[in-house]
XYZ file of N, CA and C in Angstrom:
597
model
N 34.401 48.188 114.679
C 33.600 48.315 113.481
C 32.482 47.349 113.540
N 31.322 47.874 113.189
C 30.147 46.964 113.197
C 30.320 45.878 112.195
N 30.021 44.672 112.557
C 30.281 43.433 111.743
C 29.355 43.545 110.478
N 28.170 43.944 110.630
C 27.276 44.016 109.438
C 27.803 45.019 108.409
N 28.339 46.130 108.945
C 28.851 47.157 108.116
C 30.112 46.672 107.315
N 30.984 45.888 107.993
C 32.202 45.339 107.408
C 31.757 44.330 106.311
N 30.766 43.544 106.559
C 30.362 42.557 105.493
C 29.821 43.277 104.294
N 29.057 44.347 104.522
C 28.481 45.045 103.391
C 29.559 45.609 102.518
N 30.660 46.271 103.183
C 31.732 46.883 102.452
C 32.491 45.825 101.649
N 32.733 44.677 102.173
C 33.408 43.628 101.440
C 32.629 43.069 100.280
N 31.280 42.987 100.500
C 30.460 42.519 99.428
C 30.495 43.415 98.186
N 30.473 44.770 98.565
C 30.589 45.773 97.407
C 31.933 45.638 96.667
N 33.067 45.567 97.383
C 34.337 45.463 96.819
C 34.450 44.215 95.925
N 34.044 43.113 96.474
C 34.122 41.834 95.696
C 33.220 41.897 94.515
N 32.115 42.490 94.596
C 31.162 42.581 93.420
C 31.829 43.344 92.289
N 32.498 44.443 92.680
C 33.172 45.261 91.661
C 34.261 44.499 91.010
N 35.036 43.680 91.777
C 36.200 42.921 91.233
C 35.753 41.894 90.236
N 34.568 41.332 90.526
C 34.210 40.096 89.639
C 33.232 40.574 88.565
N 32.777 41.750 88.612
C 31.747 42.171 87.596
C 32.367 42.215 86.212
N 31.731 41.603 85.148
C 32.367 41.510 83.867
C 32.626 42.843 83.242
N 33.871 43.132 82.765
C 34.268 44.397 82.249
C 34.216 44.332 80.729
N 33.717 45.366 80.152
C 33.625 45.406 78.656
C 35.106 45.649 78.168
N 35.424 44.821 77.173
C 36.737 44.914 76.590
C 36.872 46.207 75.727
N 37.920 46.898 75.696
C 38.129 48.029 74.855
C 38.065 47.648 73.376
N 37.322 48.464 72.593
C 37.252 48.157 71.142
C 38.370 48.881 70.481
N 39.366 48.117 70.098
C 40.485 48.809 69.326
C 40.780 47.961 68.149
N 40.439 48.488 66.967
C 40.634 47.663 65.691
C 42.125 47.400 65.474
N 43.004 48.300 66.097
C 44.460 48.194 65.903
C 45.020 47.296 66.868
N 44.295 46.727 67.835
C 44.834 45.891 68.879
C 45.521 44.685 68.295
N 46.627 44.279 68.798
C 47.400 43.135 68.305
C 46.972 41.940 69.064
N 46.845 40.838 68.310
C 46.443 39.541 69.051
C 47.521 39.109 69.970
N 47.180 38.385 70.945
C 48.166 37.849 71.912
C 48.997 36.787 71.103
N 50.302 36.775 71.369
C 51.125 35.734 70.783
C 50.678 34.323 71.118
N 50.867 33.355 70.110
C 50.494 32.009 70.416
C 51.495 31.366 71.391
N 51.102 30.487 72.239
C 51.990 29.815 73.095
C 53.035 28.977 72.360
N 54.219 28.822 73.013
C 55.274 28.067 72.253
C 54.830 26.617 71.876
N 54.106 25.987 72.794
C 53.675 24.650 72.588
C 52.841 24.465 71.273
N 52.106 25.564 70.952
C 51.241 25.462 69.772
C 51.948 25.787 68.469
N 53.067 26.574 68.494
C 53.736 27.026 67.332
C 54.244 25.888 66.442
N 54.806 24.882 67.134
C 55.366 23.806 66.318
C 54.299 22.945 65.567
N 53.062 23.018 65.953
C 52.043 22.278 65.230
C 51.378 23.088 64.047
N 51.627 24.366 64.036
C 51.012 25.231 62.971
C 51.478 24.795 61.567
N 52.772 24.640 61.351
C 53.127 24.272 59.939
C 52.538 22.931 59.546
N 52.427 22.009 60.442
C 51.896 20.733 60.152
C 50.410 20.865 59.778
N 49.676 21.600 60.518
C 48.257 21.797 60.175
C 48.149 22.498 58.857
N 48.922 23.602 58.547
C 48.883 24.240 57.271
C 49.166 23.313 56.144
N 50.190 22.379 56.331
C 50.497 21.510 55.263
C 49.363 20.603 54.913
N 48.694 20.121 56.047
C 47.545 19.215 55.874
C 46.433 19.899 55.095
N 46.175 21.150 55.425
C 45.151 21.947 54.758
C 45.437 22.207 53.323
N 46.732 22.466 53.016
C 47.198 22.667 51.644
C 47.027 21.413 50.863
N 47.351 20.267 51.497
C 47.152 18.963 50.756
C 45.741 18.679 50.365
N 44.822 18.980 51.296
C 43.387 18.855 51.016
C 42.941 19.773 49.810
N 43.407 21.002 49.897
C 43.048 21.986 48.803
C 43.599 21.505 47.484
N 44.787 20.955 47.454
C 45.367 20.503 46.171
C 44.599 19.365 45.652
N 44.266 18.349 46.526
C 43.466 17.226 46.104
C 42.111 17.652 45.554
N 41.503 18.628 46.191
C 40.180 19.084 45.763
C 40.237 19.782 44.439
N 41.382 20.542 44.193
C 41.489 21.235 42.982
C 41.882 20.407 41.813
N 42.501 19.259 42.085
C 43.000 18.398 40.954
C 42.047 17.205 40.747
N 40.929 17.025 41.542
C 40.075 15.980 41.272
C 38.929 16.446 40.438
N 38.874 15.828 39.142
C 37.739 16.346 38.226
C 36.396 15.974 38.785
N 35.458 16.778 38.370
C 34.044 16.527 38.766
C 33.577 15.457 37.867
N 32.888 14.462 38.469
C 32.353 13.390 37.714
C 30.936 13.654 37.203
N 30.424 12.976 36.197
C 29.074 13.256 35.735
C 28.294 11.922 35.773
N 27.033 12.108 36.031
C 26.180 10.854 35.938
C 25.689 10.618 34.472
N 24.744 9.688 34.331
C 24.339 9.316 32.992
C 23.607 10.460 32.320
N 23.072 11.354 33.151
C 22.327 12.561 32.445
C 23.265 13.696 32.250
N 24.517 13.547 32.532
C 25.467 14.545 32.266
C 25.550 15.607 33.400
N 24.925 15.332 34.535
C 24.895 16.191 35.747
C 26.162 15.879 36.592
N 26.830 16.925 36.966
C 28.090 16.728 37.848
C 27.734 16.139 39.130
N 28.462 15.083 39.417
C 28.222 14.343 40.666
C 29.442 13.852 41.187
N 29.910 14.329 42.373
C 31.159 14.040 43.031
C 31.185 12.652 43.687
N 29.995 12.070 43.857
C 30.042 10.828 44.574
C 29.834 9.576 43.600
N 29.021 9.655 42.606
C 28.732 8.571 41.740
C 29.534 8.624 40.469
N 30.532 7.639 40.221
C 31.370 7.674 39.000
C 30.462 7.386 37.774
N 30.895 7.893 36.675
C 30.140 7.627 35.427
C 30.339 6.169 34.988
N 29.240 5.581 34.636
C 29.356 4.157 34.200
C 30.107 4.077 32.778
N 31.036 3.228 32.705
C 31.748 3.003 31.414
C 31.555 1.528 30.985
N 30.653 1.292 30.164
C 30.395 -0.052 29.727
C 31.341 -0.471 28.589
N 31.906 -1.693 28.619
C 32.741 -2.147 27.576
C 31.918 -2.462 26.353
N 32.335 -1.929 25.197
C 31.487 -2.031 23.989
C 31.424 -3.468 23.442
N 32.164 -4.344 23.966
C 32.167 -5.766 23.467
C 32.765 -6.666 24.530
N 32.396 -7.946 24.444
C 32.837 -8.919 25.454
C 34.084 -9.698 24.966
N 34.685 -10.413 25.854
C 35.890 -11.187 25.508
C 35.412 -12.312 24.484
N 34.285 -12.761 24.594
C 33.762 -13.748 23.704
C 33.617 -13.170 22.326
N 33.135 -11.980 22.220
C 33.007 -11.191 20.939
C 34.363 -11.213 20.183
N 35.272 -10.655 20.830
C 36.695 -10.594 20.250
C 37.306 -11.891 19.884
N 36.972 -12.905 20.780
C 37.517 -14.258 20.568
C 37.082 -14.871 19.253
N 35.762 -14.782 18.989
C 35.219 -15.364 17.742
C 35.362 -14.491 16.573
N 35.268 -13.175 16.664
C 35.323 -12.329 15.512
C 36.767 -12.306 15.087
N 37.744 -12.353 15.884
C 39.122 -12.444 15.481
C 39.409 -13.704 14.713
N 38.782 -14.831 15.124
C 39.028 -16.133 14.437
C 38.394 -16.154 13.108
N 37.230 -15.591 12.976
C 36.563 -15.628 11.656
C 37.308 -14.704 10.671
N 37.776 -13.547 11.119
C 38.531 -12.614 10.415
C 39.866 -13.320 9.928
N 40.538 -13.982 10.837
C 41.773 -14.640 10.431
C 41.546 -15.795 9.536
N 40.524 -16.563 9.657
C 40.263 -17.706 8.830
C 39.796 -17.254 7.475
N 39.023 -16.217 7.341
C 38.508 -15.729 6.039
C 39.440 -14.805 5.325
N 40.188 -14.063 6.102
C 40.976 -12.958 5.398
C 42.325 -12.839 5.954
N 42.993 -13.860 6.271
C 44.355 -13.842 6.828
C 45.322 -13.089 6.035
N 45.279 -13.300 4.675
C 46.290 -12.631 3.782
C 45.839 -11.271 3.209
N 44.701 -10.760 3.740
C 44.134 -9.513 3.261
C 44.701 -8.276 4.005
N 44.497 -7.195 3.412
C 44.976 -5.843 4.079
C 44.120 -5.637 5.347
N 44.485 -4.671 6.095
C 43.707 -4.388 7.286
C 42.262 -3.932 6.922
N 42.208 -3.173 5.835
C 40.815 -2.788 5.407
C 39.964 -3.925 5.010
N 40.677 -4.868 4.318
C 39.973 -6.059 3.859
C 39.519 -6.930 5.091
N 40.287 -6.941 6.079
C 39.992 -7.756 7.308
C 38.796 -7.012 8.091
N 38.926 -5.732 8.188
C 37.853 -4.881 8.865
C 36.509 -5.106 8.089
N 36.603 -5.131 6.754
C 35.354 -5.292 5.983
C 34.695 -6.636 6.256
N 35.398 -7.701 6.514
C 34.906 -9.039 6.799
C 34.248 -8.939 8.294
N 34.939 -8.269 9.089
C 34.352 -8.167 10.485
C 33.141 -7.245 10.391
N 33.076 -6.226 9.535
C 31.842 -5.404 9.402
C 30.611 -6.226 8.976
N 30.888 -7.188 8.071
C 29.780 -8.068 7.584
C 29.241 -8.792 8.709
N 30.068 -9.368 9.544
C 29.555 -10.177 10.708
C 28.763 -9.262 11.658
N 29.292 -8.048 11.937
C 28.606 -7.139 12.858
C 27.366 -6.650 12.303
N 27.312 -6.433 10.893
C 26.037 -6.000 10.293
C 24.956 -7.010 10.434
N 25.384 -8.288 10.359
C 24.347 -9.378 10.519
C 23.896 -9.395 11.970
N 24.681 -9.128 12.960
C 24.266 -9.105 14.351
C 23.217 -8.046 14.580
N 23.352 -6.910 13.899
C 22.411 -5.811 14.038
C 21.119 -5.964 13.300
N 21.136 -6.894 12.263
C 19.971 -7.159 11.456
C 19.040 -8.139 12.120
N 17.727 -7.928 11.885
C 16.736 -8.905 12.397
C 16.750 -10.065 11.521
N 17.354 -10.085 10.419
C 17.398 -11.227 9.431
C 18.361 -12.376 9.931
N 19.235 -12.027 10.931
C 20.287 -12.932 11.373
C 20.301 -12.984 12.909
N 20.992 -13.989 13.432
C 21.136 -14.196 14.905
C 21.719 -12.836 15.493
N 21.573 -12.705 16.824
C 21.861 -11.494 17.532
C 23.156 -11.506 18.256
N 24.051 -12.497 18.075
C 25.356 -12.465 18.717
C 26.423 -12.824 17.552
N 27.639 -12.463 17.899
C 28.614 -12.787 16.907
C 28.876 -14.292 16.743
N 28.941 -14.986 17.843
C 29.086 -16.506 17.823
C 27.980 -17.148 17.083
N 26.760 -16.736 17.303
C 25.576 -17.288 16.582
C 25.659 -17.047 15.103
N 26.029 -15.874 14.698
C 26.150 -15.447 13.352
C 27.169 -16.397 12.641
N 28.267 -16.510 13.295
C 29.344 -17.303 12.671
C 29.013 -18.794 12.482
N 28.335 -19.358 13.517
C 28.022 -20.732 13.530
C 26.674 -21.083 12.960
N 25.974 -20.062 12.391
C 24.745 -20.355 11.712
C 25.028 -21.342 10.568
N 24.095 -22.304 10.284
C 24.312 -23.401 9.445
C 24.684 -22.854 7.953
N 25.632 -23.318 7.444
C 26.023 -23.122 6.000
C 26.424 -21.624 5.708
N 26.839 -20.852 6.700
C 27.161 -19.427 6.367
C 28.648 -19.164 6.152
N 29.531 -19.811 6.879
C 30.979 -19.504 6.783
C 31.734 -20.840 6.636
N 32.472 -20.895 5.570
C 33.252 -22.165 5.267
C 34.270 -22.525 6.364
N 34.885 -21.508 7.073
C 35.826 -21.984 8.133
C 35.185 -22.819 9.267
N 33.918 -22.608 9.376
C 33.152 -23.484 10.467
C 33.163 -24.975 9.912
N 32.879 -25.112 8.589
C 32.854 -26.411 8.035
C 34.201 -27.120 8.005
N 35.200 -26.339 7.686
C 36.587 -26.988 7.627
C 37.380 -26.885 8.921
N 36.746 -26.373 9.933
C 37.281 -26.236 11.311
C 38.383 -25.358 11.473
N 38.758 -24.507 10.446
C 39.840 -23.553 10.577
C 39.384 -22.363 11.463
N 38.176 -22.256 11.785
C 37.680 -21.268 12.806
C 38.269 -21.438 14.196
N 38.675 -22.653 14.407
C 39.269 -22.969 15.767
C 40.730 -22.702 15.879
N 41.369 -22.277 14.747
C 42.858 -21.956 14.823
C 43.144 -20.648 15.537
N 44.298 -20.547 16.179
C 44.566 -19.297 16.751
C 44.751 -18.157 15.734
N 44.031 -17.035 15.950
C 44.001 -15.927 15.001
C 45.379 -15.164 14.950
N 45.659 -14.588 13.839
C 46.875 -13.747 13.767
C 46.752 -12.454 14.513
N 47.879 -11.889 14.953
C 47.765 -10.642 15.676
C 47.108 -9.515 14.864
N 47.326 -9.542 13.594
C 46.787 -8.499 12.704
C 45.287 -8.667 12.627
N 44.820 -9.897 12.503
C 43.354 -10.205 12.453
C 42.678 -9.751 13.774
N 43.419 -10.037 14.857
C 42.856 -9.674 16.146
C 42.656 -8.219 16.241
N 43.711 -7.406 15.796
C 43.630 -5.933 15.854
C 42.523 -5.434 14.927
N 42.394 -6.019 13.793
C 41.346 -5.595 12.800
C 39.968 -5.829 13.432
N 39.825 -6.990 14.040
C 38.502 -7.314 14.651
C 38.182 -6.290 15.781
N 39.229 -5.954 16.574
C 39.076 -5.091 17.687
C 38.645 -3.639 17.175
N 39.266 -3.181 16.102
C 38.964 -1.900 15.470
C 37.494 -1.897 15.022
N 37.047 -2.988 14.451
C 35.702 -3.072 13.907
C 34.690 -2.981 15.112
N 34.997 -3.722 16.195
C 34.156 -3.684 17.395
C 34.134 -2.290 18.094
N 35.171 -1.540 17.824
C 35.241 -0.192 18.359
C 34.576 0.818 17.454
N 34.039 0.371 16.360
C 33.261 1.242 15.534
C 33.821 1.561 14.085
N 34.931 1.141 13.804
C 35.526 1.387 12.421
C 34.720 0.643 11.387
N 34.317 1.427 10.314
C 33.585 0.775 9.302
C 34.183 1.096 7.900
N 34.196 0.116 7.030
C 34.767 0.355 5.710
C 33.698 0.020 4.567
N 32.562 -0.565 5.064
C 31.477 -0.878 4.125
C 30.158 -0.463 4.761
N 29.109 -0.416 3.975
C 27.794 0.033 4.463
C 27.218 -0.951 5.439
N 26.239 -0.540 6.228
C 25.618 -1.302 7.240
C 24.680 -2.371 6.662
N 24.278 -2.226 5.418
C 23.389 -3.279 4.822
C 24.179 -4.201 3.939
N 25.438 -4.282 4.035
C 26.224 -5.338 3.338
C 26.343 -6.475 4.244
N 25.786 -7.679 3.802
C 25.678 -8.829 4.609
C 26.405 -9.998 4.062
N 27.013 -9.893 2.914
C 27.660 -11.079 2.356
C 29.039 -10.672 1.675
N 29.797 -11.646 1.501
C 31.116 -11.463 0.756
C 31.505 -12.867 0.257
N 32.274 -12.848 -0.775
C 32.887 -14.092 -1.292
C 34.119 -13.850 -2.052
N 34.933 -14.916 -2.188
C 36.208 -14.739 -2.925
C 35.975 -15.369 -4.317
N 36.116 -14.435 -5.308
C 35.738 -14.789 -6.668
C 36.496 -16.026 -7.161
N 37.725 -16.267 -6.772
C 38.585 -17.367 -7.277
C 38.108 -18.695 -6.784
N 37.508 -18.756 -5.606
C 37.102 -20.006 -4.963
C 35.643 -20.267 -4.813
N 34.907 -19.185 -5.027
C 33.414 -19.284 -4.762
C 32.731 -20.246 -5.684
N 31.877 -21.124 -5.133
C 31.203 -22.130 -5.882
C 29.665 -21.847 -5.951
N 29.266 -20.865 -5.127
C 27.792 -20.576 -5.035
C 27.459 -19.599 -6.217
N 26.522 -20.050 -7.037
C 26.082 -19.161 -8.109
C 25.132 -17.977 -7.501
N 24.508 -18.357 -6.348
C 23.638 -17.387 -5.757
C 24.387 -16.129 -5.266
N 25.647 -16.372 -4.704
C 26.461 -15.310 -4.211
C 26.794 -14.298 -5.348
N 27.025 -14.863 -6.534
C 27.429 -14.023 -7.604
C 26.257 -13.229 -8.264
N 24.995 -13.537 -7.828
C 23.872 -12.782 -8.301
C 23.499 -11.533 -7.406
N 24.201 -11.426 -6.365
C 24.010 -10.337 -5.403
C 24.554 -9.007 -5.984
N 23.897 -7.932 -5.551
C 24.439 -6.573 -6.056
C 25.724 -6.243 -5.287
N 26.758 -5.898 -6.044
C 28.102 -5.637 -5.468
C 28.145 -4.252 -4.784
N 28.665 -4.345 -3.599
C 28.833 -3.135 -2.839
C 30.311 -2.605 -2.881
N 31.232 -3.499 -2.884
C 32.660 -3.138 -2.940
C 33.462 -4.419 -3.267
N 34.573 -4.164 -3.789
C 35.649 -5.193 -4.018
C 36.878 -4.766 -3.286
N 37.296 -5.510 -2.276
C 38.463 -5.221 -1.452
C 39.399 -6.390 -1.428
N 40.532 -6.200 -2.059
C 41.448 -7.327 -2.193
C 40.848 -8.464 -3.020
N 40.833 -9.692 -2.434
C 40.337 -10.834 -3.179
C 38.776 -11.113 -2.845
N 38.217 -10.213 -2.035
C 36.854 -10.390 -1.638
C 35.859 -9.420 -2.316
N 34.675 -9.955 -2.722
C 33.629 -9.076 -3.238
C 32.517 -9.032 -2.162
N 32.134 -7.827 -1.760
C 31.171 -7.634 -0.816
C 29.862 -7.228 -1.461
N 28.770 -7.900 -1.000
C 27.479 -7.733 -1.621
C 26.375 -7.399 -0.622
N 25.204 -6.859 -1.197
C 24.094 -6.589 -0.387
C 23.243 -7.770 -0.259
């Protein structure tokens, strides 16, 4: 056999063998079974996927300060009052209204907070309380006594927004012990327990 002819025949045969064949299109063709070494990992992967889906479904969408949903930036939650605020407000409420009802104690706290908001008075609770000649517990040092649990809770409620008197009520006095004639000339806003609250 001619050598060149033999090489040509072999080249044609090899070319047919390695030429890419088009796979039959059969929509009903079944996929090849997975190898045994992969089967044992399938449940583990499915469980991991399910865990991620559950976490995504149960994690609430956060919102930014403009109310837009944001999954990355948590919404800022500022504390409405400081530890110093509750420290001093609880003490003035306890010193001024220890024996009063919760409403009476909250009313005293409201007076202090009304002053803080007003331009006529200092702008912090501590400064309002220690302003010269404003509260007798500062003069007699009872402001430094440990407040009662009830007074602390009343002060906390007032700081959280509970109001029992109007925002323009800046004064109160106890009629039985008050010595200031000026206090008694003020317009009365409310009488709660032993205290008279005035504008």
